Coordinates of C-alpha atoms and ligand atoms in Angstrom, one line a residue:
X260 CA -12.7 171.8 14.9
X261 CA -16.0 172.2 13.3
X262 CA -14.7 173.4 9.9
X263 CA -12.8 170.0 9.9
X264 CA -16.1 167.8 10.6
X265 CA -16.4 165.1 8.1
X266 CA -20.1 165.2 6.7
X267 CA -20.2 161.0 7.2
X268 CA -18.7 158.1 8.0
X269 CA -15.0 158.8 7.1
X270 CA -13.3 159.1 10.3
X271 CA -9.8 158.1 11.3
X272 CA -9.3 156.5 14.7
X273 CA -7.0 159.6 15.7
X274 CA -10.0 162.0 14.9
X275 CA -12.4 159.2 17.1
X276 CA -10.0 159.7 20.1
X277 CA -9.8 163.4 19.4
X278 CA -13.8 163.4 19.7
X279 CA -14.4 161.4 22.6
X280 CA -11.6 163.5 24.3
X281 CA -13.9 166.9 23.6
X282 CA -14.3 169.6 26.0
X283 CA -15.7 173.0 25.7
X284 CA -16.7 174.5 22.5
X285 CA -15.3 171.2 20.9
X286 CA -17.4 169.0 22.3
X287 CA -20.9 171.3 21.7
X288 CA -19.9 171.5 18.1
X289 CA -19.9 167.7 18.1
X290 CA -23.4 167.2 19.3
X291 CA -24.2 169.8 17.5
X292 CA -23.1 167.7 14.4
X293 CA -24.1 164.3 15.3
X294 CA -27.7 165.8 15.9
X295 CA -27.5 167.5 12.2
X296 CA -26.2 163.9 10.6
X297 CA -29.2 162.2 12.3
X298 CA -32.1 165.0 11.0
X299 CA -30.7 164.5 7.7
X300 CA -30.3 160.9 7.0
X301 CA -32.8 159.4 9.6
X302 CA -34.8 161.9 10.8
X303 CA -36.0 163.6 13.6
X304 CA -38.5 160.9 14.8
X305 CA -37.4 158.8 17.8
X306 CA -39.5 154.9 17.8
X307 CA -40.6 152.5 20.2
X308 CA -39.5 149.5 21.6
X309 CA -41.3 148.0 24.8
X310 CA -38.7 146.4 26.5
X311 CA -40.5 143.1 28.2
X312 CA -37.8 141.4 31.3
X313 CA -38.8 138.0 30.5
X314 CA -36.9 136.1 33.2
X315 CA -33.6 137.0 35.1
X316 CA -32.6 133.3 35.1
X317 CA -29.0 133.5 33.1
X318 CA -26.7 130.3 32.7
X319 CA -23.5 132.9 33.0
X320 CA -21.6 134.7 35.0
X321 CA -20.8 137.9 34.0
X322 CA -18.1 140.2 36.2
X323 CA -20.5 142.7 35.9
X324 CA -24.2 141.9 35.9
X325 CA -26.2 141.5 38.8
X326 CA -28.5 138.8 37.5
X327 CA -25.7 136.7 37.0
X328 CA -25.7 132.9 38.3
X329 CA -23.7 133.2 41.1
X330 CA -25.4 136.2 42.7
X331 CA -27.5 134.1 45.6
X332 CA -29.5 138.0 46.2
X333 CA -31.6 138.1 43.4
X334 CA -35.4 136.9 43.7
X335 CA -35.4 134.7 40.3
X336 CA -38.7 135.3 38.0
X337 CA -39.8 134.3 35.2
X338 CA -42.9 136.1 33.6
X339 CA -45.8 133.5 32.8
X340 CA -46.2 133.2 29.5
X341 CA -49.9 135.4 29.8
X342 CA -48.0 138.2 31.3
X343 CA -45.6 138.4 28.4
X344 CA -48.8 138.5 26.1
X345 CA -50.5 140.9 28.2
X346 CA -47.2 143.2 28.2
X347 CA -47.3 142.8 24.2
X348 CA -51.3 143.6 24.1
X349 CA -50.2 146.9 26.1
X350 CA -48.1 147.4 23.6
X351 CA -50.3 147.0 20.6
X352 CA -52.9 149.4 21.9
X353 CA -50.6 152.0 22.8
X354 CA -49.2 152.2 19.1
X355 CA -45.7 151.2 20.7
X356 CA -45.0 149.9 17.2
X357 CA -42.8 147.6 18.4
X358 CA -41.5 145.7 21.4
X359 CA -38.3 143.5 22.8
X360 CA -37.9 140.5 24.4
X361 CA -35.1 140.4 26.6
X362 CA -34.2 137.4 29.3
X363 CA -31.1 136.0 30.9
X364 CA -29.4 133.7 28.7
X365 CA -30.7 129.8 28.3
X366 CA -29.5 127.7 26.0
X367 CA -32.1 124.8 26.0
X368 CA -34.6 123.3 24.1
X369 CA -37.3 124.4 26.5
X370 CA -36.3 127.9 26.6
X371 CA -36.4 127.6 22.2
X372 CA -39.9 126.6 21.5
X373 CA -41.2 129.2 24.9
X374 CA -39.2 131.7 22.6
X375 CA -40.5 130.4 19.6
X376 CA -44.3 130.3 20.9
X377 CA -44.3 133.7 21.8
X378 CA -43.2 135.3 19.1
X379 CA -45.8 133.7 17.1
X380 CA -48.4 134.4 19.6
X381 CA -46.9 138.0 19.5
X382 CA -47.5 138.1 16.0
X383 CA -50.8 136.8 16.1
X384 CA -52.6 138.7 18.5
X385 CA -50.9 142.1 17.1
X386 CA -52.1 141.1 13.8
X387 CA -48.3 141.3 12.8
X388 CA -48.9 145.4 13.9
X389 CA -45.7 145.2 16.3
X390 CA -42.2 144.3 15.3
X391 CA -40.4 142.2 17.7
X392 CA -36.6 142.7 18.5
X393 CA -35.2 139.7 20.9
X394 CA -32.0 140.1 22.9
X395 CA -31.5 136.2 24.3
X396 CA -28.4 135.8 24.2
X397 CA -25.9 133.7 22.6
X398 CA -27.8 130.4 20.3
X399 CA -26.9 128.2 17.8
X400 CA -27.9 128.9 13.9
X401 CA -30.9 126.7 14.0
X402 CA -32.4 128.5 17.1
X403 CA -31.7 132.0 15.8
X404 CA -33.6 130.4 12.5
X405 CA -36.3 129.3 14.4
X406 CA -37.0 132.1 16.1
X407 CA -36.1 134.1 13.0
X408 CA -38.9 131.8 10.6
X409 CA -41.4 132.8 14.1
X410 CA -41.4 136.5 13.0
X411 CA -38.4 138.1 14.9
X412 CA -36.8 140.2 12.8
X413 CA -34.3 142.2 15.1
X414 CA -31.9 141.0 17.4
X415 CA -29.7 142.6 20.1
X416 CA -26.1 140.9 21.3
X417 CA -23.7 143.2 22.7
X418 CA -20.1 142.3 21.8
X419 CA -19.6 144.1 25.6
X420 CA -16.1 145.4 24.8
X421 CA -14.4 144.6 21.4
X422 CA -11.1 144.1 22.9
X423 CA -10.2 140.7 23.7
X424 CA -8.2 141.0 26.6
X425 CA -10.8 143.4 28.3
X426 CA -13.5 141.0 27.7
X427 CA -11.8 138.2 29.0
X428 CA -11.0 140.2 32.5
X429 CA -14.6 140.8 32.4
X430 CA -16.1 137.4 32.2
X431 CA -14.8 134.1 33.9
X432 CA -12.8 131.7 31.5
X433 CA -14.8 128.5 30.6
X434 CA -16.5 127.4 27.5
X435 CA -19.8 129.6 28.1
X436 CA -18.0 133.1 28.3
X437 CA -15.7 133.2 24.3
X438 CA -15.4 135.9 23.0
X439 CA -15.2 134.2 19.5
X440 CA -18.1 132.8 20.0
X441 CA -20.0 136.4 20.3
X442 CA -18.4 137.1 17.3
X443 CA -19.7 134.1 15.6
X444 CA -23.0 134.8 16.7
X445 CA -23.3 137.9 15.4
X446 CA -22.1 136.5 12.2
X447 CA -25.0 134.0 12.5
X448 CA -27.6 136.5 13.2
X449 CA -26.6 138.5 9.9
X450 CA -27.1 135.1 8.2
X451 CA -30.0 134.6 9.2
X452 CA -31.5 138.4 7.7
X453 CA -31.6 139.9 11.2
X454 CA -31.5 143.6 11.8
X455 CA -28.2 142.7 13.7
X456 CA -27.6 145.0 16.6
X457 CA -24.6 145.2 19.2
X458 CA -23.0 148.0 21.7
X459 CA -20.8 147.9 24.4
X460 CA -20.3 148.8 28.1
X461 CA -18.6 152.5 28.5
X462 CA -16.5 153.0 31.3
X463 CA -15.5 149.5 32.7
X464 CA -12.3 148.9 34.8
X465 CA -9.5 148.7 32.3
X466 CA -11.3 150.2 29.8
X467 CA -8.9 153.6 28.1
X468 CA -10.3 155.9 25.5
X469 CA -8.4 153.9 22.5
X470 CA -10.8 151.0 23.5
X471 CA -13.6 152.6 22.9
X472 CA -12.5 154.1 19.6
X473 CA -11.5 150.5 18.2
X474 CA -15.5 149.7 19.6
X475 CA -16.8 152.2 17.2
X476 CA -14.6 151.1 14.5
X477 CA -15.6 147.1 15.0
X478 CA -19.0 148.2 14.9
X479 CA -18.4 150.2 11.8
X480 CA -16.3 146.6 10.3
X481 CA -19.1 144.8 11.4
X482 CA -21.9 146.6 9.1
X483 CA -24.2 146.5 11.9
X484 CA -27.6 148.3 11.7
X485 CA -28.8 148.9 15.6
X486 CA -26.6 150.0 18.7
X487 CA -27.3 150.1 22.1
X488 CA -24.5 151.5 24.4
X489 CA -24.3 153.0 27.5
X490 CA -22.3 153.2 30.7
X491 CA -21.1 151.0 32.8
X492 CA -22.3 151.0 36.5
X493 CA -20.7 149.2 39.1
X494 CA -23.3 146.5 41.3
X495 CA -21.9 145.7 44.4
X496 CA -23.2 142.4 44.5
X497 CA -20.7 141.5 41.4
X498 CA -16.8 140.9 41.1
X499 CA -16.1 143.7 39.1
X500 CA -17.3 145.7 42.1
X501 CA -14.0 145.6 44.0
X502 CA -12.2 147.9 41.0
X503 CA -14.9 150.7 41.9
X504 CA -12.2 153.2 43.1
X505 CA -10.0 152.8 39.8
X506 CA -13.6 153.7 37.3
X507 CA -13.8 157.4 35.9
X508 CA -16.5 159.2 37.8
X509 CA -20.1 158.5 36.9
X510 CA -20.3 161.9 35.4
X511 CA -17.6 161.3 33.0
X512 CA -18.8 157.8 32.6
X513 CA -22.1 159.2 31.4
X514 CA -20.8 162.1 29.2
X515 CA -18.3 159.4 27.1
X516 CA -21.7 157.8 26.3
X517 CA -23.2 160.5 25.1
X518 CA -20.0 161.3 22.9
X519 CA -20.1 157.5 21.7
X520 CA -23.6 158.0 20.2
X521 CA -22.8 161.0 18.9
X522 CA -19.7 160.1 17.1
X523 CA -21.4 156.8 15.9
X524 CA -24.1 158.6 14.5
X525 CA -21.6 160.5 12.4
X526 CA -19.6 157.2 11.4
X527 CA -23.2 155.4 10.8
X528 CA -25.8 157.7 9.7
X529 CA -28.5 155.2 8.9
X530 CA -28.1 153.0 11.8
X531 CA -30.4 152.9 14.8
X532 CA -29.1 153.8 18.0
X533 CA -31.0 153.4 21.1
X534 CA -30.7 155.8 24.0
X535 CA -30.4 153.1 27.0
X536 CA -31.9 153.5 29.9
X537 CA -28.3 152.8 31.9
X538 CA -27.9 156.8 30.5
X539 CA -31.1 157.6 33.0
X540 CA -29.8 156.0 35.9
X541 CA -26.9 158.4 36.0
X542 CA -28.6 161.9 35.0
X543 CA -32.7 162.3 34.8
X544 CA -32.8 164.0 31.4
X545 CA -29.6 160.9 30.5
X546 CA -31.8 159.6 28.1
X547 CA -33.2 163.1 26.2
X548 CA -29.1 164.5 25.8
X549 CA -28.6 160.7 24.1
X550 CA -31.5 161.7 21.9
X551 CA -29.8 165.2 21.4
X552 CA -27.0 163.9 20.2
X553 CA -27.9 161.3 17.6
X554 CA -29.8 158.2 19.0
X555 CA -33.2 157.4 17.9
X556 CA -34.7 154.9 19.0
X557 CA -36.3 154.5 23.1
X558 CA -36.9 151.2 25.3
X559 CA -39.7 151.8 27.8
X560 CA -40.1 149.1 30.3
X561 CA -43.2 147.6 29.7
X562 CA -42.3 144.4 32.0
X563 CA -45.2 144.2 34.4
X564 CA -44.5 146.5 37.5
X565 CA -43.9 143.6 40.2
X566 CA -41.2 141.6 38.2
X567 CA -39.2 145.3 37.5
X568 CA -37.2 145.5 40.9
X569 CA -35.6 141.7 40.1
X570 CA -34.4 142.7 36.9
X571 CA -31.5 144.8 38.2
X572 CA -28.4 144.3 36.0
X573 CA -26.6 147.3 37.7
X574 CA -28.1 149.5 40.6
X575 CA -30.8 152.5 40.8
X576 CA -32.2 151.4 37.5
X577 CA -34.8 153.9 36.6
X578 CA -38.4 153.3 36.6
X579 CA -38.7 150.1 38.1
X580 CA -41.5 151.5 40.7
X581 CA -43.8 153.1 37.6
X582 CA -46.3 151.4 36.1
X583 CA -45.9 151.2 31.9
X584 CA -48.6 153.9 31.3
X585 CA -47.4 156.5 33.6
X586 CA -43.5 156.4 31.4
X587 CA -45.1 156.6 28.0
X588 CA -46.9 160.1 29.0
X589 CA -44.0 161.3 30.6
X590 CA -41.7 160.3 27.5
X591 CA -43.6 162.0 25.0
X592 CA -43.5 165.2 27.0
X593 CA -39.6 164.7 27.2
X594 CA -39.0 163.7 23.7
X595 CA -40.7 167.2 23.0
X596 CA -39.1 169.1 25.1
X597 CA -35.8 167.3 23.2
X598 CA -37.3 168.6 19.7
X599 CA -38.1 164.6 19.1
X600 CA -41.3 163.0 18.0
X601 CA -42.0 159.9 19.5
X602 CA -43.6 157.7 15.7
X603 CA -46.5 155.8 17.2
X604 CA -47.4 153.0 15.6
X605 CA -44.5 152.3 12.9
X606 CA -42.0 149.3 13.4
X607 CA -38.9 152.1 12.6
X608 CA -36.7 149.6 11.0
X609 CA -33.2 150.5 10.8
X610 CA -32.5 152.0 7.6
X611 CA -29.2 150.8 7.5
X612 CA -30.8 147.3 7.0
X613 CA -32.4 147.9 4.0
X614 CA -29.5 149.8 2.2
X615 CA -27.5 146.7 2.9
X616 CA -29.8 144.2 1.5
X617 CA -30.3 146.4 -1.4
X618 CA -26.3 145.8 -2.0
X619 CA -26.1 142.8 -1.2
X620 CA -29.2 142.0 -4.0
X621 CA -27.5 144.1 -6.4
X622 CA -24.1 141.9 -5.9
X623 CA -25.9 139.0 -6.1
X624 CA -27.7 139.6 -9.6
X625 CA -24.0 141.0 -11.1
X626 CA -22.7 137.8 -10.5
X627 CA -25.4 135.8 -11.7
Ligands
5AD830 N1 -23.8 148.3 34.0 C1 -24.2 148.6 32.8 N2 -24.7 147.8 31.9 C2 -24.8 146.5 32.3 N3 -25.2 145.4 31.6 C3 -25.1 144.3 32.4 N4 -24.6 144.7 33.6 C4 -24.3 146.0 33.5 C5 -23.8 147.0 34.4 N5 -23.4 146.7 35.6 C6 -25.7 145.4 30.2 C7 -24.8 144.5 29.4 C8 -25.9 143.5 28.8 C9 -27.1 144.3 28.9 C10 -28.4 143.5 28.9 O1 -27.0 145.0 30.1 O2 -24.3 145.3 28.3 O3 -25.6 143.1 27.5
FES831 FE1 -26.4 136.8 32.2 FE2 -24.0 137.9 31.5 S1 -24.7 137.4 33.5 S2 -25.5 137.1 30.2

């Protein structure tokens, strides 16, 4: 198989399948590639984004999440706003380069300007030294404007699965869960000159192979610049929890997430591709093989220690008991040992980004 590896992007879905079916030798040589692809278009440096929980209060209802409405077992937080600055502050000194906000989803005026107001306050007491990614959610143009105009320049919205039919087994059917509507959003966030990122669950109920190939090829249509995937693990305080004997085991769960970095790497060399921390819950070193095998980019939880335990979207989520300090040491010793570089300091912007705005520029002035 290696002789037939394409050097980029050019893959057919059969060859997809083929790669996400890899054992043995086959599936080495993959990795092997993938990792190869990523030194020479992106490098071997992995960047920072301190991941800050701001609030597990969501308006929906996800099959699969554990913070979602209906679950009556999770403790509800929501970070004062002081915390969240504090978390950034951390950030800023530790040369994290860059950090995310991440909270249930809201859709409310309140919720906008808190949003809004921290960003800029982000901005502000950084000195416009960290980037700031957000991942809130489904909004409306003018929000994603807003908090676009406040300095955000990144934005995460998972599409969850591509396939229709899968994503409407997954989430209940009312006007708050369309999958349209993601697709409309992620539209709007490219509109708006995000970095637009997206991934998807790996290894739901229902979910074959072929679906995960056609996720790779929608993100490929989709000319999207970040990705963060990872597997799927059951919560057993969710509805999706009752399919738990028809999943793949963990293991193989795990080790199709690895392939579906690796595989994306190849079909997007200049993207950014997070290794999630889902991948750590299953194997210690989950998030290192990620890194072996074509993603660059790390989330540390930096949420303040006593809020971590609340923010449990699936179970044994790693790290919840550490304090922030403790993981970055621990993570530059492991990106090491992974033959990565952690880049203190530097935003890491997806590189993908910039070659499309170059086009897009370039189109423009043709025409005019
Ligand atoms: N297993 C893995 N990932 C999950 N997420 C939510 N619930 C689970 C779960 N049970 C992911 C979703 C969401 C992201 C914030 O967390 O993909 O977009
Ligand atoms: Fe909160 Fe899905 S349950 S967005």
């Amino acid at each position: 198989m290696t002789e037939n590896l394409p050097d980029t992007e050019d893959i057919s879905r059969e060859t997809i399948i083929m790669f996400l079916n890899s054992k043995g030798d086959d599936r080495i040589n993959l990795f092997r590639h993938a990792a190869e692809v990523k030194k020479k278009h992106v490098g071997n440096k992995v960047w920072l984004r301190g991941l800050i929980e701001l609030s597990n209060v969501c308006a929906k209802d996800c099959f699969y999440c554990g913070i979602r409405k209906s679950n009556t077992k999770v403790k509800r937080y929501n970070i004062r706003d002081s915390e969240v600055l504090e978390a950034a502050r951390f950030a800023c000194e530790n040369n994290y380069g860059s950090v995310v906000l991440q909270s249930g989803e809201l859709q409310h005026d309140k919720f906008t300007r808190r949003i809004e107001k921290l960003v800029k306050q982000i901005k502000g007491l950084s000195e416009d030294k960290l980037g700031i990614t957000l991942s809130c959610g489904e909004q409306s143009e003018d929000t994603y404007k807003r908090w676009y105009d406040a300095g955000a320049h990144r934005y995460l919205l998972r599409i969850e699965t591509s396939a229709r039919e899968l994503y409407e087994k997954i989430h209940p059917s009312d006007q708050i869960h369309i999958f349209d509507n993601r697709i409309v959003c992620l539209e709007r966030l490219k509109k708006c000159g995000y970095q637009t990122g997206t991934g998807v669950m790996i290894g739901l109920p229902f979910q074959n192979v072929t679906h995960l190939a056609d996720d790779l090829i929608f993100m490929k249509n989709l000319d999207i610049d970040m990705c963060g995937m990872g597997p799927y693990i059951e919560h057993s305080d969710t509805p999706l929890y009752r399919y738990k004997n028809q999943l793949l085991p963990i293991h193989e769960r795990f080790d199709l997430s690895i392939k579906m970095v690796a595989v994306l790497r190849i079909m997007m060399p200049y993207i950014n591709i997070a290794s999630t921390t889902a991948l750590q819950a299953i194997e210690k070193t989950g998030r290192e093989k990620a890194i072996q095998a074509g993603a660059n980019i790390l989330m540390p939880n930096i949420t303040p220690g006593k809020y971590r335990d609340s923010y449990s979207l699936y179970e044994n989520k790693p790290c919840t008991g550490e304090n922030a300090g403790d993981c970055l040491h621990c993570l530059d010793i492991r990106m090491k040992l992974a033959g990565a570089d952690i880049a203190y300091g530097e935003w890491g912007d997806s590189l993908h980004y910039g070659k499309r705005s170059k086009a897009a520029q370039a189109d423009l002035q043709q025409k005019i």
